[in-house]
Amino acid sequence: MVFECVLSQRQFEEFRTRLRGRVNLDEDNIRFYALSTRAIGQVETWGSGPPVTQAPTSIVV
């Protein structure tokens, strides 16, 4: 599964803190990828929903 979230830095830190209490590191694998402005500009989206275009203020999880 992959999830995309647009979060402020504060929301991202809270999200990570809450995840720590729910993740089973023996079974789960969680990855966070930092996206540069260039990488975000190359994201292709289909369908509805807001595009992520404000790096580095947006965090994609």
mmCIF file of N, CA, C and O in Angstrom:
data_model
loop_
_atom_site.group_PDB
_atom_site.id
_atom_site.type_symbol
_atom_site.label_atom_id
_atom_site.label_comp_id
_atom_site.label_asym_id
_atom_site.label_seq_id
_atom_site.Cartn_x
_atom_site.Cartn_y
_atom_site.Cartn_z
ATOM 1 N N MET A 1 0.839 -1.183 0.000
ATOM 2 C CA MET A 1 0.000 0.000 0.000
ATOM 3 C C MET A 1 0.875 1.236 0.000
ATOM 4 O O MET A 1 1.931 1.249 0.610
ATOM 5 N N VAL A 2 0.379 2.249 -0.645
ATOM 6 C CA VAL A 2 1.057 3.540 -0.662
ATOM 7 C C VAL A 2 0.030 4.596 -0.300
ATOM 8 O O VAL A 2 -1.102 4.562 -0.778
ATOM 9 N N PHE A 3 0.422 5.517 0.554
ATOM 10 C CA PHE A 3 -0.450 6.608 0.945
ATOM 11 C C PHE A 3 0.231 7.919 0.616
ATOM 12 O O PHE A 3 1.442 8.061 0.794
ATOM 13 N N GLU A 4 -0.537 8.872 0.161
ATOM 14 C CA GLU A 4 -0.013 10.205 -0.109
ATOM 15 C C GLU A 4 -0.757 11.179 0.785
ATOM 16 O O GLU A 4 -1.993 11.218 0.781
ATOM 17 N N CYS A 5 -0.020 11.937 1.560
ATOM 18 C CA CYS A 5 -0.606 12.928 2.462
ATOM 19 C C CYS A 5 0.119 14.245 2.246
ATOM 20 O O CYS A 5 1.333 14.266 2.073
ATOM 21 N N VAL A 6 -0.601 15.318 2.279
ATOM 22 C CA VAL A 6 0.006 16.641 2.244
ATOM 23 C C VAL A 6 -0.089 17.185 3.662
ATOM 24 O O VAL A 6 -1.178 17.435 4.163
ATOM 25 N N LEU A 7 1.069 17.322 4.306
ATOM 26 C CA LEU A 7 1.116 17.689 5.709
ATOM 27 C C LEU A 7 2.081 18.839 5.933
ATOM 28 O O LEU A 7 3.099 18.935 5.252
ATOM 29 N N SER A 8 1.791 19.642 6.924
ATOM 30 C CA SER A 8 2.762 20.636 7.383
ATOM 31 C C SER A 8 3.843 19.893 8.157
ATOM 32 O O SER A 8 3.684 18.712 8.497
ATOM 33 N N GLN A 9 4.926 20.564 8.465
ATOM 34 C CA GLN A 9 6.001 19.921 9.235
ATOM 35 C C GLN A 9 5.479 19.447 10.583
ATOM 36 O O GLN A 9 5.786 18.350 11.027
ATOM 37 N N ARG A 10 4.667 20.245 11.238
ATOM 38 C CA ARG A 10 4.107 19.883 12.531
ATOM 39 C C ARG A 10 3.198 18.657 12.406
ATOM 40 O O ARG A 10 3.261 17.730 13.216
ATOM 41 N N GLN A 11 2.360 18.626 11.391
ATOM 42 C CA GLN A 11 1.484 17.483 11.168
ATOM 43 C C GLN A 11 2.294 16.211 10.863
ATOM 44 O O GLN A 11 1.948 15.127 11.325
ATOM 45 N N PHE A 12 3.362 16.380 10.099
ATOM 46 C CA PHE A 12 4.217 15.241 9.767
ATOM 47 C C PHE A 12 4.847 14.646 11.015
ATOM 48 O O PHE A 12 4.860 13.433 11.201
ATOM 49 N N GLU A 13 5.366 15.496 11.897
ATOM 50 C CA GLU A 13 5.977 15.008 13.142
ATOM 51 C C GLU A 13 4.942 14.289 14.003
ATOM 52 O O GLU A 13 5.227 13.241 14.582
ATOM 53 N N GLU A 14 3.744 14.828 14.083
ATOM 54 C CA GLU A 14 2.679 14.188 14.855
ATOM 55 C C GLU A 14 2.306 12.836 14.231
ATOM 56 O O GLU A 14 2.101 11.848 14.932
ATOM 57 N N PHE A 15 2.230 12.806 12.919
ATOM 58 C CA PHE A 15 1.920 11.577 12.195
ATOM 59 C C PHE A 15 2.954 10.496 12.489
ATOM 60 O O PHE A 15 2.602 9.357 12.804
ATOM 61 N N ARG A 16 4.230 10.847 12.416
ATOM 62 C CA ARG A 16 5.301 9.893 12.701
ATOM 63 C C ARG A 16 5.229 9.384 14.133
ATOM 64 O O ARG A 16 5.397 8.193 14.393
ATOM 65 N N THR A 17 4.965 10.274 15.066
ATOM 66 C CA THR A 17 4.857 9.890 16.476
ATOM 67 C C THR A 17 3.715 8.905 16.680
ATOM 68 O O THR A 17 3.872 7.888 17.367
ATOM 69 N N ARG A 18 2.585 9.169 16.066
ATOM 70 C CA ARG A 18 1.434 8.280 16.207
ATOM 71 C C ARG A 18 1.680 6.929 15.527
ATOM 72 O O ARG A 18 1.249 5.893 16.033
ATOM 73 N N LEU A 19 2.374 6.941 14.400
ATOM 74 C CA LEU A 19 2.678 5.691 13.704
ATOM 75 C C LEU A 19 3.586 4.783 14.528
ATOM 76 O O LEU A 19 3.437 3.562 14.506
ATOM 77 N N ARG A 20 4.543 5.386 15.230
ATOM 78 C CA ARG A 20 5.494 4.587 16.020
ATOM 79 C C ARG A 20 4.783 3.645 16.981
ATOM 80 O O ARG A 20 5.251 2.544 17.243
ATOM 81 N N GLY A 21 3.651 4.077 17.516
ATOM 82 C CA GLY A 21 2.912 3.258 18.458
ATOM 83 C C GLY A 21 2.095 2.154 17.805
ATOM 84 O O GLY A 21 1.566 1.289 18.491
ATOM 85 N N ARG A 22 1.983 2.179 16.486
ATOM 86 C CA ARG A 22 1.135 1.207 15.791
ATOM 87 C C ARG A 22 1.893 0.255 14.879
ATOM 88 O O ARG A 22 1.337 -0.725 14.417
ATOM 89 N N VAL A 23 3.146 0.541 14.629
ATOM 90 C CA VAL A 23 3.919 -0.245 13.664
ATOM 91 C C VAL A 23 4.559 -1.444 14.350
ATOM 92 O O VAL A 23 5.129 -1.328 15.434
ATOM 93 N N ASN A 24 4.457 -2.596 13.707
ATOM 94 C CA ASN A 24 5.144 -3.799 14.168
ATOM 95 C C ASN A 24 6.361 -3.957 13.256
ATOM 96 O O ASN A 24 6.238 -4.416 12.125
ATOM 97 N N LEU A 25 7.531 -3.595 13.736
ATOM 98 C CA LEU A 25 8.727 -3.591 12.905
ATOM 99 C C LEU A 25 9.174 -4.986 12.483
ATOM 100 O O LEU A 25 9.998 -5.127 11.579
ATOM 101 N N ASP A 26 8.627 -6.023 13.109
ATOM 102 C CA ASP A 26 8.925 -7.391 12.679
ATOM 103 C C ASP A 26 8.135 -7.769 11.429
ATOM 104 O O ASP A 26 8.510 -8.687 10.707
ATOM 105 N N GLU A 27 7.043 -7.060 11.180
ATOM 106 C CA GLU A 27 6.173 -7.371 10.046
ATOM 107 C C GLU A 27 6.010 -6.221 9.056
ATOM 108 O O GLU A 27 5.760 -6.455 7.884
ATOM 109 N N ASP A 28 6.082 -5.013 9.526
ATOM 110 C CA ASP A 28 5.778 -3.838 8.706
ATOM 111 C C ASP A 28 7.039 -3.165 8.184
ATOM 112 O O ASP A 28 8.120 -3.303 8.763
ATOM 113 N N ASN A 29 6.886 -2.450 7.113
ATOM 114 C CA ASN A 29 7.971 -1.666 6.540
ATOM 115 C C ASN A 29 7.407 -0.304 6.174
ATOM 116 O O ASN A 29 6.524 -0.202 5.324
ATOM 117 N N ILE A 30 7.873 0.723 6.830
ATOM 118 C CA ILE A 30 7.409 2.087 6.584
ATOM 119 C C ILE A 30 8.565 2.862 5.979
ATOM 120 O O ILE A 30 9.694 2.814 6.494
ATOM 121 N N ARG A 31 8.299 3.582 4.898
ATOM 122 C CA ARG A 31 9.332 4.391 4.255
ATOM 123 C C ARG A 31 8.810 5.796 4.017
ATOM 124 O O ARG A 31 7.679 5.985 3.618
ATOM 125 N N PHE A 32 9.664 6.752 4.262
ATOM 126 C CA PHE A 32 9.360 8.154 3.991
ATOM 127 C C PHE A 32 10.351 8.633 2.934
ATOM 128 O O PHE A 32 11.558 8.433 3.101
ATOM 129 N N TYR A 33 9.870 9.223 1.880
ATOM 130 C CA TYR A 33 10.731 9.706 0.806
ATOM 131 C C TYR A 33 10.644 11.221 0.710
ATOM 132 O O TYR A 33 9.547 11.770 0.557
ATOM 133 N N ALA A 34 11.784 11.876 0.789
ATOM 134 C CA ALA A 34 11.824 13.322 0.585
ATOM 135 C C ALA A 34 11.789 13.590 -0.916
ATOM 136 O O ALA A 34 12.543 12.973 -1.675
ATOM 137 N N LEU A 35 10.904 14.473 -1.338
ATOM 138 C CA LEU A 35 10.787 14.802 -2.753
ATOM 139 C C LEU A 35 11.250 16.225 -2.986
ATOM 140 O O LEU A 35 10.794 17.148 -2.323
ATOM 141 N N SER A 36 12.134 16.390 -3.932
ATOM 142 C CA SER A 36 12.605 17.720 -4.285
ATOM 143 C C SER A 36 11.543 18.427 -5.118
ATOM 144 O O SER A 36 10.586 17.807 -5.604
ATOM 145 N N THR A 37 11.712 19.714 -5.310
ATOM 146 C CA THR A 37 10.807 20.471 -6.161
ATOM 147 C C THR A 37 10.795 19.879 -7.563
ATOM 148 O O THR A 37 9.743 19.757 -8.192
ATOM 149 N N ARG A 38 11.944 19.463 -8.044
ATOM 150 C CA ARG A 38 12.031 18.859 -9.379
ATOM 151 C C ARG A 38 11.243 17.553 -9.434
ATOM 152 O O ARG A 38 10.494 17.299 -10.374
ATOM 153 N N ALA A 39 11.391 16.709 -8.427
ATOM 154 C CA ALA A 39 10.676 15.429 -8.404
ATOM 155 C C ALA A 39 9.171 15.638 -8.346
ATOM 156 O O ALA A 39 8.415 14.965 -9.045
ATOM 157 N N ILE A 40 8.722 16.568 -7.519
ATOM 158 C CA ILE A 40 7.290 16.840 -7.427
ATOM 159 C C ILE A 40 6.764 17.353 -8.762
ATOM 160 O O ILE A 40 5.671 17.006 -9.179
ATOM 161 N N GLY A 41 7.567 18.135 -9.458
ATOM 162 C CA GLY A 41 7.168 18.652 -10.768
ATOM 163 C C GLY A 41 7.024 17.563 -11.818
ATOM 164 O O GLY A 41 6.390 17.773 -12.855
ATOM 165 N N GLN A 42 7.596 16.401 -11.569
ATOM 166 C CA GLN A 42 7.529 15.301 -12.525
ATOM 167 C C GLN A 42 6.461 14.260 -12.167
ATOM 168 O O GLN A 42 6.305 13.262 -12.856
ATOM 169 N N VAL A 43 5.714 14.507 -11.089
ATOM 170 C CA VAL A 43 4.659 13.582 -10.695
ATOM 171 C C VAL A 43 3.515 13.667 -11.694
ATOM 172 O O VAL A 43 3.060 14.742 -12.049
ATOM 173 N N GLU A 44 3.082 12.526 -12.163
ATOM 174 C CA GLU A 44 1.941 12.450 -13.080
ATOM 175 C C GLU A 44 0.725 12.005 -12.286
ATOM 176 O O GLU A 44 0.778 11.015 -11.568
ATOM 177 N N THR A 45 -0.352 12.751 -12.374
ATOM 178 C CA THR A 45 -1.568 12.392 -11.651
ATOM 179 C C THR A 45 -2.719 12.213 -12.630
ATOM 180 O O THR A 45 -2.799 12.909 -13.638
ATOM 181 N N TRP A 46 -3.583 11.294 -12.314
ATOM 182 C CA TRP A 46 -4.803 11.044 -13.073
ATOM 183 C C TRP A 46 -5.972 11.159 -12.110
ATOM 184 O O TRP A 46 -5.876 10.752 -10.962
ATOM 185 N N GLY A 47 -7.072 11.679 -12.559
ATOM 186 C CA GLY A 47 -8.264 11.738 -11.723
ATOM 187 C C GLY A 47 -8.328 13.012 -10.896
ATOM 188 O O GLY A 47 -7.561 13.949 -11.089
ATOM 189 N N SER A 48 -9.239 13.008 -9.942
ATOM 190 C CA SER A 48 -9.484 14.201 -9.139
ATOM 191 C C SER A 48 -8.537 14.265 -7.956
ATOM 192 O O SER A 48 -7.859 13.308 -7.621
ATOM 193 N N GLY A 49 -8.524 15.392 -7.308
ATOM 194 C CA GLY A 49 -7.671 15.594 -6.144
ATOM 195 C C GLY A 49 -6.650 16.673 -6.418
ATOM 196 O O GLY A 49 -6.266 16.907 -7.557
ATOM 197 N N PRO A 50 -6.222 17.350 -5.376
ATOM 198 C CA PRO A 50 -5.278 18.452 -5.548
ATOM 199 C C PRO A 50 -3.874 17.939 -5.857
ATOM 200 O O PRO A 50 -3.428 16.956 -5.270
ATOM 201 N N PRO A 51 -3.163 18.583 -6.781
ATOM 202 C CA PRO A 51 -1.773 18.200 -7.033
ATOM 203 C C PRO A 51 -0.868 18.703 -5.916
ATOM 204 O O PRO A 51 -1.151 19.705 -5.284
ATOM 205 N N VAL A 52 0.197 17.969 -5.660
ATOM 206 C CA VAL A 52 1.195 18.397 -4.669
ATOM 207 C C VAL A 52 2.233 19.214 -5.420
ATOM 208 O O VAL A 52 2.941 18.697 -6.271
ATOM 209 N N THR A 53 2.292 20.498 -5.123
ATOM 210 C CA THR A 53 3.163 21.367 -5.916
ATOM 211 C C THR A 53 4.002 22.321 -5.081
ATOM 212 O O THR A 53 4.662 23.176 -5.646
ATOM 213 N N GLN A 54 3.978 22.197 -3.787
ATOM 214 C CA GLN A 54 4.646 23.196 -2.958
ATOM 215 C C GLN A 54 5.776 22.623 -2.116
ATOM 216 O O GLN A 54 5.779 22.700 -0.912
ATOM 217 N N ALA A 55 6.757 22.023 -2.758
ATOM 218 C CA ALA A 55 7.929 21.540 -2.009
ATOM 219 C C ALA A 55 8.769 22.736 -1.614
ATOM 220 O O ALA A 55 8.828 23.705 -2.346
ATOM 221 N N PRO A 56 9.425 22.762 -0.503
ATOM 222 C CA PRO A 56 9.454 21.705 0.492
ATOM 223 C C PRO A 56 8.405 21.864 1.591
ATOM 224 O O PRO A 56 8.470 21.189 2.593
ATOM 225 N N THR A 57 7.435 22.783 1.419
ATOM 226 C CA THR A 57 6.440 22.964 2.481
ATOM 227 C C THR A 57 5.428 21.836 2.518
ATOM 228 O O THR A 57 4.769 21.642 3.518
ATOM 229 N N SER A 58 5.281 21.077 1.434
ATOM 230 C CA SER A 58 4.406 19.918 1.420
ATOM 231 C C SER A 58 5.238 18.677 1.692
ATOM 232 O O SER A 58 6.363 18.572 1.221
ATOM 233 N N ILE A 59 4.676 17.757 2.440
ATOM 234 C CA ILE A 59 5.347 16.504 2.722
ATOM 235 C C ILE A 59 4.456 15.387 2.212
ATOM 236 O O ILE A 59 3.290 15.306 2.581
ATOM 237 N N VAL A 60 4.984 14.547 1.359
ATOM 238 C CA VAL A 60 4.231 13.428 0.821
ATOM 239 C C VAL A 60 4.637 12.186 1.584
ATOM 240 O O VAL A 60 5.814 11.874 1.691
ATOM 241 N N VAL A 61 3.650 11.496 2.156
ATOM 242 C CA VAL A 61 3.905 10.291 2.932
ATOM 243 C C VAL A 61 3.225 9.130 2.247
ATOM 244 O O VAL A 61 2.089 9.210 1.888
#
